[in-house]
Amino acid sequence: QAQRCRLRVGVPLPMAPSVNDDLDLDGNWQAEDNPAEASTPPVSASKKRKQKADAAAAEGDESEVATGKTTGAKNKKQKKPRTNLYSGEPEVTSDGDLCSRARSRVASSWAAEGKSLKLTPLELKELVPLPKWFLPCAPEAPLASMPSKLEDDAAVGGILGALRRKTRLPKLKARCASVVVLCLSSEQVFAELPKIEKSWGIKPLALSAFGGGRRKDQIARQAKSLEAGAYVAIGTPGRFLRLLDEGHATTEGLEAIVVDLALDRKQRDVLTLPETRRDFFALLQRHLLSGLGAGEGPRIVLCGSTSTSA
């Protein structure tokens, strides 16, 4: 009766005490839900790996600070050396090895020649300059004093070695010039000829367009002068190439090809003027490539440069 009165008045009935709030309806234990865990989204595998890497890096930095060794640029990517597009070899950017500098100079000239001729990468790889092709000489060394400016005395033999040590000259070979100096033009040939004669003590044989008459007659006269051989010849790449192509000259006794890098009025040299550059590389490919730097084969010398970038 009292309970009925309470229901009428609106007083709530007392709830029966729960035996155990952690039990489900079947009597099994049930863990309480953690609201913090429920609100946290699941972490992906990639994010976990990143967190582990960050933690490892932080531990490494702490250990470096503790030991007093810090390497700020440790995680930075190291720059790879620049590679020549045509030869596939690293470019030389320092003024270190003279032979490597000369190789880099000729390689860049060959790259320019390949671009002008639109050669394929396979064709460009037919000529890959190597440091062993060259004699160590500073490109800024004057042509007249070049023999005394060669640095590696042991590698210098033949005519250049005799001129350097001022000893007896070796025997001449027929139809061959022991040292061939390549100049930009006939004008440059006759400008350097008296300087070489005075400084080296040898009168060079001129191999360029001069003397009048037809070109065929000029070549015939120069071929006749070359029959007995010459210690030094000075000329243009095109004229020397033609003498070789027509069989008037041979490379069997050739010791050195000296490239005069003197600039003309338009700031061009043998390796930058398109005509002389083409003749120079044709000379290498047709007559010199197989023997360059091999045993007693010819070597290349770059000198006479008046350019600051040589």
Coordinates of C-alpha atoms in Angstrom, one line a residue:
Q1 CA 0.0 0.0 0.0
A2 CA 2.9 2.4 0.8
Q3 CA 4.4 1.6 -2.6
R4 CA 1.2 2.4 -4.4
C5 CA 1.1 5.7 -2.6
R6 CA 4.6 6.5 -3.7
L7 CA 3.7 5.8 -7.4
R8 CA 0.8 8.1 -7.1
V9 CA 2.8 10.9 -5.6
G10 CA 5.6 10.4 -8.2
V11 CA 8.4 9.4 -5.9
P12 CA 10.9 7.1 -7.8
L13 CA 11.4 3.6 -6.5
P14 CA 14.8 2.7 -5.1
M15 CA 17.0 0.7 -7.6
A16 CA 18.2 -2.7 -6.6
P17 CA 21.9 -2.8 -5.9
S18 CA 24.0 -4.3 -8.8
V19 CA 25.9 -7.4 -7.9
N20 CA 28.9 -6.6 -10.2
D21 CA 28.9 -3.9 -12.9
D22 CA 31.8 -5.5 -14.7
L23 CA 29.8 -8.6 -15.6
D24 CA 27.9 -8.8 -18.8
L25 CA 24.5 -10.6 -19.2
D26 CA 26.2 -14.0 -19.5
G27 CA 28.2 -13.5 -16.4
N28 CA 31.6 -12.9 -18.2
W29 CA 34.0 -10.2 -17.1
Q30 CA 34.0 -7.1 -19.3
A31 CA 36.8 -4.4 -19.3
E32 CA 35.8 -0.8 -19.0
D33 CA 36.0 1.3 -22.2
N34 CA 38.8 3.9 -22.2
P35 CA 37.4 7.0 -23.9
A36 CA 40.9 8.3 -24.7
E37 CA 41.8 5.1 -26.6
A38 CA 38.5 5.0 -28.4
S39 CA 39.0 8.5 -29.8
T40 CA 42.6 7.8 -31.0
P41 CA 42.6 6.7 -34.7
P42 CA 44.8 3.7 -35.7
V43 CA 48.4 4.5 -36.7
S44 CA 49.4 3.3 -40.2
A45 CA 52.5 1.2 -40.8
S46 CA 54.3 3.9 -42.8
K47 CA 53.7 6.5 -40.1
K48 CA 55.1 4.0 -37.5
R49 CA 58.2 3.6 -39.6
K50 CA 58.6 7.4 -39.9
Q51 CA 58.2 7.7 -36.1
K52 CA 60.9 5.1 -35.5
A53 CA 63.3 6.8 -38.0
D54 CA 62.7 10.2 -36.3
A55 CA 63.4 8.6 -32.9
A56 CA 66.6 7.0 -34.2
A57 CA 67.8 10.3 -35.6
A58 CA 67.0 12.1 -32.4
E59 CA 69.0 9.5 -30.5
G60 CA 71.9 9.9 -32.9
D61 CA 71.9 13.7 -32.5
E62 CA 71.9 13.3 -28.7
S63 CA 74.8 10.9 -28.8
E64 CA 76.8 13.3 -31.1
V65 CA 76.2 16.1 -28.7
A66 CA 77.2 14.0 -25.8
T67 CA 80.5 12.9 -27.5
G68 CA 81.2 16.4 -28.8
K69 CA 81.0 15.4 -32.5
T70 CA 78.5 17.1 -34.6
T71 CA 78.0 16.5 -38.4
G72 CA 75.4 19.0 -39.5
A73 CA 75.6 18.0 -43.1
K74 CA 75.5 14.3 -42.4
N75 CA 72.0 13.8 -43.8
K76 CA 72.5 16.1 -46.7
K77 CA 72.9 14.6 -50.2
Q78 CA 76.4 14.7 -51.5
K79 CA 76.8 16.4 -54.9
K80 CA 77.8 14.0 -57.6
P81 CA 80.7 15.0 -59.9
R82 CA 79.6 16.5 -63.2
T83 CA 79.8 14.0 -66.0
N84 CA 80.6 14.9 -69.6
L85 CA 77.6 14.3 -71.7
Y86 CA 79.5 12.8 -74.6
S87 CA 82.3 10.9 -73.1
G88 CA 80.6 9.7 -69.9
E89 CA 83.7 10.6 -67.8
P90 CA 83.8 13.1 -64.9
E91 CA 84.7 16.6 -65.9
V92 CA 87.8 18.2 -64.4
T93 CA 86.9 21.4 -62.7
S94 CA 90.1 22.1 -60.8
D95 CA 93.5 23.2 -62.0
G96 CA 95.2 20.0 -60.8
D97 CA 96.7 17.5 -63.2
L98 CA 97.8 19.2 -66.4
C99 CA 97.1 16.1 -68.5
S100 CA 93.5 16.0 -67.1
R101 CA 93.1 19.7 -67.9
A102 CA 94.2 19.1 -71.4
R103 CA 91.9 16.1 -71.8
S104 CA 89.0 18.2 -70.5
R105 CA 89.7 21.0 -73.0
V106 CA 89.8 18.6 -75.9
A107 CA 86.7 16.7 -74.7
S108 CA 84.7 20.0 -74.5
S109 CA 85.8 20.9 -78.0
W110 CA 84.8 17.5 -79.3
A111 CA 81.4 17.9 -77.6
A112 CA 81.0 21.2 -79.5
E113 CA 82.0 19.6 -82.7
G114 CA 79.5 16.7 -82.2
K115 CA 76.8 19.2 -81.5
S116 CA 77.5 21.2 -84.7
L117 CA 77.6 17.9 -86.8
K118 CA 74.5 16.5 -85.0
L119 CA 76.3 13.3 -84.2
T120 CA 74.6 10.5 -82.3
P121 CA 75.8 9.5 -78.8
L122 CA 77.2 6.3 -80.3
E123 CA 79.2 8.3 -82.9
L124 CA 80.5 10.7 -80.2
K125 CA 81.8 7.7 -78.2
E126 CA 84.1 6.8 -81.1
L127 CA 86.5 9.5 -79.8
V128 CA 87.0 9.7 -76.0
P129 CA 90.1 11.8 -75.1
L130 CA 92.2 10.2 -72.3
P131 CA 94.8 11.9 -70.1
K132 CA 97.6 9.5 -71.4
W133 CA 97.2 11.2 -74.8
F134 CA 98.9 14.4 -73.5
L135 CA 102.2 15.6 -72.3
P136 CA 102.0 17.7 -69.1
C137 CA 102.3 21.3 -70.1
A138 CA 100.5 24.4 -68.8
P139 CA 98.2 25.7 -71.5
E140 CA 99.5 29.2 -70.8
A141 CA 103.1 28.3 -71.6
P142 CA 104.3 30.3 -74.6
L143 CA 104.9 28.2 -77.8
A144 CA 108.5 29.4 -78.1
S145 CA 109.5 28.1 -74.6
M146 CA 107.2 25.0 -74.7
P147 CA 110.0 22.4 -74.5
S148 CA 111.4 23.8 -71.3
K149 CA 107.9 24.1 -69.8
L150 CA 107.1 20.4 -70.0
E151 CA 106.8 19.2 -66.4
D152 CA 107.3 15.4 -66.5
D153 CA 110.9 15.1 -67.7
A154 CA 110.8 11.2 -67.7
A155 CA 107.9 11.2 -70.2
V156 CA 109.6 13.6 -72.7
G157 CA 111.8 11.9 -75.3
G158 CA 112.8 12.3 -78.9
I159 CA 113.1 15.8 -80.3
L160 CA 111.4 17.5 -77.4
G161 CA 113.5 15.7 -74.9
A162 CA 116.7 16.7 -76.8
L163 CA 115.6 20.3 -77.0
R164 CA 114.7 20.3 -73.3
R165 CA 118.0 18.8 -72.2
K166 CA 120.0 20.4 -75.1
T167 CA 121.5 17.2 -76.2
R168 CA 122.1 15.7 -79.7
L169 CA 119.0 15.4 -82.0
P170 CA 117.9 12.0 -83.1
K171 CA 118.0 10.8 -86.7
L172 CA 115.3 12.0 -89.1
K173 CA 112.7 9.7 -90.7
A174 CA 111.6 10.2 -94.3
R175 CA 108.3 11.8 -95.1
C176 CA 107.7 12.6 -91.5
A177 CA 108.0 15.6 -89.2
S178 CA 108.9 14.6 -85.6
V179 CA 107.0 17.5 -84.1
V180 CA 104.1 19.2 -85.8
V181 CA 102.8 22.5 -84.6
L182 CA 99.2 23.3 -85.5
C183 CA 98.2 27.0 -85.8
L184 CA 94.9 28.7 -86.5
S185 CA 95.9 30.3 -89.8
S186 CA 98.8 30.8 -92.3
E187 CA 99.2 34.3 -90.7
Q188 CA 99.8 32.7 -87.3
V189 CA 102.1 30.1 -88.8
F190 CA 104.5 32.8 -90.2
A191 CA 104.2 34.8 -87.0
E192 CA 105.4 31.9 -84.8
L193 CA 107.9 30.4 -87.2
P194 CA 110.8 32.9 -86.5
K195 CA 110.1 32.6 -82.7
I196 CA 110.5 28.9 -82.8
E197 CA 113.6 29.0 -85.0
K198 CA 115.2 31.5 -82.5
S199 CA 114.2 29.7 -79.3
W200 CA 114.5 26.0 -80.4
G201 CA 117.5 26.5 -82.7
I202 CA 115.7 24.6 -85.5
K203 CA 114.1 26.1 -88.6
P204 CA 110.6 24.7 -88.9
L205 CA 109.1 23.5 -92.2
A206 CA 106.0 25.6 -93.1
L207 CA 103.0 23.5 -94.1
S208 CA 100.3 26.0 -95.0
A209 CA 98.9 28.0 -97.9
F210 CA 101.7 30.3 -99.1
G211 CA 104.0 30.8 -102.1
G212 CA 101.3 31.6 -104.7
G213 CA 100.1 29.3 -107.5
R214 CA 97.5 26.6 -107.3
R215 CA 96.9 24.7 -104.1
K216 CA 97.9 21.5 -105.8
D217 CA 101.3 23.0 -106.7
Q218 CA 101.8 24.2 -103.2
I219 CA 101.1 20.8 -101.8
A220 CA 103.5 19.2 -104.3
R221 CA 106.3 21.6 -103.2
Q222 CA 105.7 21.0 -99.5
A223 CA 105.6 17.2 -100.1
K224 CA 109.0 17.4 -101.8
S225 CA 110.4 19.4 -98.9
L226 CA 109.1 16.7 -96.5
E227 CA 110.6 13.7 -98.4
A228 CA 113.9 13.8 -96.4
G229 CA 112.0 14.4 -93.1
A230 CA 111.9 17.3 -90.7
Y231 CA 112.5 17.8 -87.0
V232 CA 109.8 20.4 -86.7
A233 CA 106.9 21.4 -89.0
I234 CA 104.4 24.2 -88.4
G235 CA 101.2 24.6 -90.3
T236 CA 97.4 24.5 -90.3
P237 CA 95.4 21.3 -89.4
G238 CA 93.8 21.3 -92.9
R239 CA 97.1 21.3 -94.8
F240 CA 98.7 18.6 -92.6
L241 CA 95.6 16.5 -92.9
R242 CA 95.7 16.7 -96.7
L243 CA 99.4 15.7 -96.9
L244 CA 98.6 12.6 -94.9
D245 CA 95.4 11.8 -96.8
E246 CA 97.3 12.0 -100.2
G247 CA 100.2 9.9 -98.9
H248 CA 102.8 12.7 -99.0
A249 CA 103.5 12.3 -95.2
T250 CA 103.4 9.6 -92.6
T251 CA 102.9 9.4 -88.9
E252 CA 105.4 6.6 -88.2
G253 CA 108.0 8.9 -86.7
L254 CA 105.6 11.5 -85.3
E255 CA 106.4 12.2 -81.7
A256 CA 104.1 15.2 -80.8
I257 CA 101.3 17.3 -82.0
V258 CA 101.6 20.7 -80.5
V259 CA 98.4 22.7 -80.6
D260 CA 98.9 26.5 -80.5
L261 CA 96.0 28.0 -78.6
A262 CA 96.7 31.6 -79.4
L263 CA 93.6 33.6 -80.1
D264 CA 92.8 35.5 -83.3
R265 CA 91.1 38.9 -83.5
K266 CA 87.7 37.3 -82.9
Q267 CA 88.9 35.4 -79.8
R268 CA 89.0 32.0 -81.5
D269 CA 91.7 29.3 -81.4
V270 CA 92.3 26.0 -83.2
L271 CA 89.8 24.1 -81.0
T272 CA 87.0 26.7 -81.2
L273 CA 87.1 27.9 -84.9
P274 CA 84.7 25.4 -86.6
E275 CA 87.0 24.8 -89.7
T276 CA 90.2 24.1 -87.8
R277 CA 88.4 22.2 -85.1
R278 CA 86.9 19.9 -87.7
D279 CA 90.2 19.3 -89.4
F280 CA 91.9 18.6 -86.1
F281 CA 89.4 15.9 -85.1
A282 CA 89.5 14.4 -88.6
L283 CA 93.3 14.2 -88.2
L284 CA 92.9 12.4 -84.9
Q285 CA 90.2 10.0 -86.2
R286 CA 91.9 9.1 -89.5
H287 CA 95.6 9.0 -88.7
L288 CA 96.4 9.3 -84.9
L289 CA 93.7 7.6 -82.8
S290 CA 95.1 4.1 -82.7
G291 CA 98.6 5.2 -81.6
L292 CA 97.9 8.1 -79.3
G293 CA 99.5 7.6 -75.9
A294 CA 100.5 4.0 -76.7
G295 CA 104.2 3.2 -76.2
E296 CA 106.2 5.3 -78.6
G297 CA 103.1 6.8 -80.2
P298 CA 102.5 10.5 -80.6
R299 CA 101.4 12.7 -77.8
I300 CA 99.4 16.0 -77.8
V301 CA 100.7 19.2 -76.2
L302 CA 98.4 22.2 -75.6
C303 CA 100.2 25.6 -75.2
G304 CA 100.3 29.2 -76.2
S305 CA 96.9 30.0 -74.7
T306 CA 96.1 33.7 -74.0
S307 CA 92.7 32.9 -72.7
T308 CA 92.0 33.0 -68.9
S309 CA 89.6 30.0 -69.2
A310 CA 92.1 27.6 -70.8

